[in-house]
Every structure is written in structure tokens, then in C-alpha cells.
Amino acid sequence: MAKLNLTMEHLEAAVLGGCVLGGGGGGSMEKGMRTAKLGLELAPVTLVDPEDMDEDAVLVNVSNVGAPSATEAWVDPMDNGRVVTVLCEKMGIQADGIITNEAGGSASVNGWLQCALLGLPLVDAPCNGRAHPTGVMGSMGLHRIPDYYSYQAAVGGKRENGRRIEMAAGGSLGSVARLVRETAVEAAGLVAVARNPVTLAYAKENGACGAVRQAIELGQAMIAAKQEGADAVLKAVCDFLGGSIIAKAKVEQVDLKCSGGFDTGVVKVGDVELTFWNEYMTAEKNGERLATFPDLIMTFDAETGIPVTSAEVKEGMMAAVLVVDRTKIKLGAGMKDPELFVPCEKAVEREMISYVFPEAECNSK
């Protein structure tokens, strides 16, 4: 597939489609637009298909980590380039390309600014084609490699309030991922992250190749339907992803708590109950399970057709709830390990593993 020279039109579509694919998480569209727009204004940014690069090329994964509802969170735009430099200096490597960690209103355009700042290509081989709550879920299965040693860097926070942090660490993947999450908390809720360089060959086998283009194409379909109203936008999403709307009703309840760098809670839309841990984890109606992460569960403003993340849903708004079977979206290796779902079950206090991996033997207690 030919290289794609990214434009503002691509950005608008990537943010809109990416927000849907975030499944309740993946950051805000406003932040994604602001950060990636700066990248496009600084220098040309090119989206490269994995097939067009050398198998030995080194790709650095970039993301933001933190709680979406944190009100004092701050990452300076230049921190996005700085964190890649910190990681490469720590490891003594040279990056050949940038990949994002997941999909989302911000996440689908993670890397656009980094590529502009560093003169690197953006490679369409994200770690995951939807958003996920934990760093290990976005590690493309690296946690399964015996004795794998993870290097990660995080930068964020404001100097003037004493919350500025630059951190680089190495160790077991799970331990360092937790350290990054704790760093986000200390930085007042958010950090820019660079981590876990892999070869292109590894990313092709374990990532979600084509997920950035999927976000752009979904967004383009939504934009094309926008003039016909909210129902047309929702239909465009369902047609593109093969999903369905399971509720269109008033938001009766929003319970949200922010702890440990995560947003956790429950949203009730009519008679449908959603749980979330940054991303929506389960959807139930009258006690019947309708969808379970990594199925895509997403909320929309029913009056505009605009996707609304779990941190943005408000009581009293009219909302629509979308569900898409996991087989219809692009998933990385981190979505195929039942052990990684144990923290999700504990966070939302719902059974999940048996729905996603009915044959798995996994200790979720």
C-alpha cells in the first residue's frame, strides 16, 4: 500500500474514528487534534505501511498514560519528542520509526507530533487497534518472552507546581508498566511515554497492522454522513464496523472514581449498564451480558452522533451505546492472553475471562 502524506483532513477523520475505536478510553478528541495538528504544522508526517519497511527496522512505541478525568494533568507538546530521546539514550539505540500503542481520540494520532519533531515515519503497526487499560496489554506479547527486559521512559507534569518528572527505567514489563502508571499519578495525572522498541518483523506478527488507516477510514465515513444527522452517523459506524446500537436513551447514572491513575465506574443508559476501567469493560441489559472487552463498547451523544468517552459521559444526556464483536476490529497480541484480563475483572468486579476465553484455565481470584 502506498505511503500516505497526512493532512488536516486525515487528522480530523483519524481523531473521530479513533475515538470510536477507543471504546471509552484512548484520550480526548480535543487533545488529539491539538497535539497532532501541531505536528502537521511543524513538518510533513508520512504514514508508512509495514510492508514498505525493512524487517529489521526498529520501532518505538509512544503513548500517553494517565487517568482521562485528571483535571491538573499536563504534558508539554515538546515532551512527546523528549521522551523518545530519553528512551533511545537510555538504551543506546536509534529509532527507525514510531508506532502508537492503541486507538482513541488521542491515541490514534499518537506519534504524529513525535514524527514531525524527530523526522521519523509513522508506521501503521499499532500495538492494538482498540484502547486498553494496562501497559502490558499494549506490549504485543513481549511479556511472554522469558527474561524479557523492558525499557520505558515517561515525561510530564508542570515545573511550576513541582510535578515535573522525567523517568527512564528498565525491568520486568509488568513492573515497569506499573512504575510508569505511578509516575503519571505523581505528575498530576498524565505522562508522555516511549517504550519497548521492537523490530518491524515483530510488530507485523504481534501488532494491529492497518489500525491507523482503519481509524481514518471510519472517521471519513462518519464525516460523510454528518450532514444527514446523528442517526446517519451511527448507521455509518455500524455499517463500517459491523456493529449494532443496543441502547438509545437518557443517561440515568454515572458513577466515576479516579484511583491509581485509572477511571473506574458504572454508566447506565436506559436499561443498559456499562462498567468501565478507563475503557468500557462490560455491557449488560437486565442481567444479560451483551458485550465483554475486548468487544468494542462505545457511547455517543445521540443528538449529534459524536463519540463520547467514559470520562465525558454526563447524567441526563441522551446517549447511544454501540457494541462491535471483537472479531470485527484489529487486535494485537495483548488481547489474546487471559491472564491480562485478571486486573480488569478485579477493577470492575465482573466476570470477564469466561466470556472471552471460555476454554481458558486462569486464576482470577
PDB file of C-alpha atoms in Angstrom, residues 2-15 36-37 39-48 98 108-113 115-116 120-124 212-213 215-217 220:
ATOM      1  CA  ALA A   2       1.330   3.456  -0.898  1.00  0.00           C
ATOM      2  CA  LYS A   3       2.657   5.859   1.692  1.00  0.00           C
ATOM      3  CA  LEU A   4       0.121   8.407   2.911  1.00  0.00           C
ATOM      4  CA  ASN A   5       1.182  12.013   3.370  1.00  0.00           C
ATOM      5  CA  LEU A   6      -1.031  13.025   6.269  1.00  0.00           C
ATOM      6  CA  THR A   7      -3.188  16.161   6.079  1.00  0.00           C
ATOM      7  CA  MET A   8      -5.616  18.035   8.306  1.00  0.00           C
ATOM      8  CA  GLU A   9      -8.456  16.108   6.654  1.00  0.00           C
ATOM      9  CA  HIS A  10      -6.788  12.841   7.640  1.00  0.00           C
ATOM     10  CA  LEU A  11      -6.314  14.195  11.161  1.00  0.00           C
ATOM     11  CA  GLU A  12      -9.971  15.078  11.613  1.00  0.00           C
ATOM     12  CA  ALA A  13     -11.004  11.631  10.412  1.00  0.00           C
ATOM     13  CA  ALA A  14      -8.368   9.785  12.477  1.00  0.00           C
ATOM     14  CA  VAL A  15      -9.434  11.535  15.668  1.00  0.00           C
ATOM     15  CA  ALA A  36      -1.271  16.172  16.122  1.00  0.00           C
ATOM     16  CA  LYS A  37      -2.168  19.490  14.435  1.00  0.00           C
ATOM     17  CA  GLY A  39       2.950  18.105  14.324  1.00  0.00           C
ATOM     18  CA  LEU A  40       1.431  18.719  10.894  1.00  0.00           C
ATOM     19  CA  GLU A  41       2.247  22.427  11.200  1.00  0.00           C
ATOM     20  CA  LEU A  42       5.880  21.711  12.125  1.00  0.00           C
ATOM     21  CA  ALA A  43       6.865  19.272   9.374  1.00  0.00           C
ATOM     22  CA  PRO A  44       5.449  16.702   6.916  1.00  0.00           C
ATOM     23  CA  VAL A  45       4.252  13.475   8.538  1.00  0.00           C
ATOM     24  CA  THR A  46       4.037  10.278   6.499  1.00  0.00           C
ATOM     25  CA  LEU A  47       2.079   7.136   7.358  1.00  0.00           C
ATOM     26  CA  VAL A  48       4.024   4.108   6.128  1.00  0.00           C
ATOM     27  CA  ILE A  98       7.220   5.406  15.519  1.00  0.00           C
ATOM     28  CA  SER A 108      -4.862   7.036  17.142  1.00  0.00           C
ATOM     29  CA  VAL A 109      -2.764  10.121  16.410  1.00  0.00           C
ATOM     30  CA  ASN A 110      -0.055   9.365  18.961  1.00  0.00           C
ATOM     31  CA  GLY A 111       3.219   9.688  17.106  1.00  0.00           C
ATOM     32  CA  TRP A 112       2.230  12.407  14.628  1.00  0.00           C
ATOM     33  CA  LEU A 113       3.985  15.093  16.675  1.00  0.00           C
ATOM     34  CA  CYS A 115       7.478  12.048  13.879  1.00  0.00           C
ATOM     35  CA  ALA A 116       7.431  15.744  13.000  1.00  0.00           C
ATOM     36  CA  LEU A 120      10.758   9.763  11.543  1.00  0.00           C
ATOM     37  CA  PRO A 121       7.992   7.904   9.668  1.00  0.00           C
ATOM     38  CA  LEU A 122       4.768   6.883  11.380  1.00  0.00           C
ATOM     39  CA  VAL A 123       4.339   3.132  10.851  1.00  0.00           C
ATOM     40  CA  ASP A 124       0.830   1.677  10.627  1.00  0.00           C
ATOM     41  CA  VAL A 212      -4.447   3.739  11.836  1.00  0.00           C
ATOM     42  CA  ARG A 213      -5.921   3.545   8.345  1.00  0.00           C
ATOM     43  CA  ALA A 215      -9.495   4.804  12.160  1.00  0.00           C
ATOM     44  CA  ILE A 216      -9.076   7.279   9.280  1.00  0.00           C
ATOM     45  CA  GLU A 217     -11.499   5.405   7.020  1.00  0.00           C
ATOM     46  CA  GLN A 220     -14.213   9.597   6.828  1.00  0.00           C
TER      47      GLN A 220
END
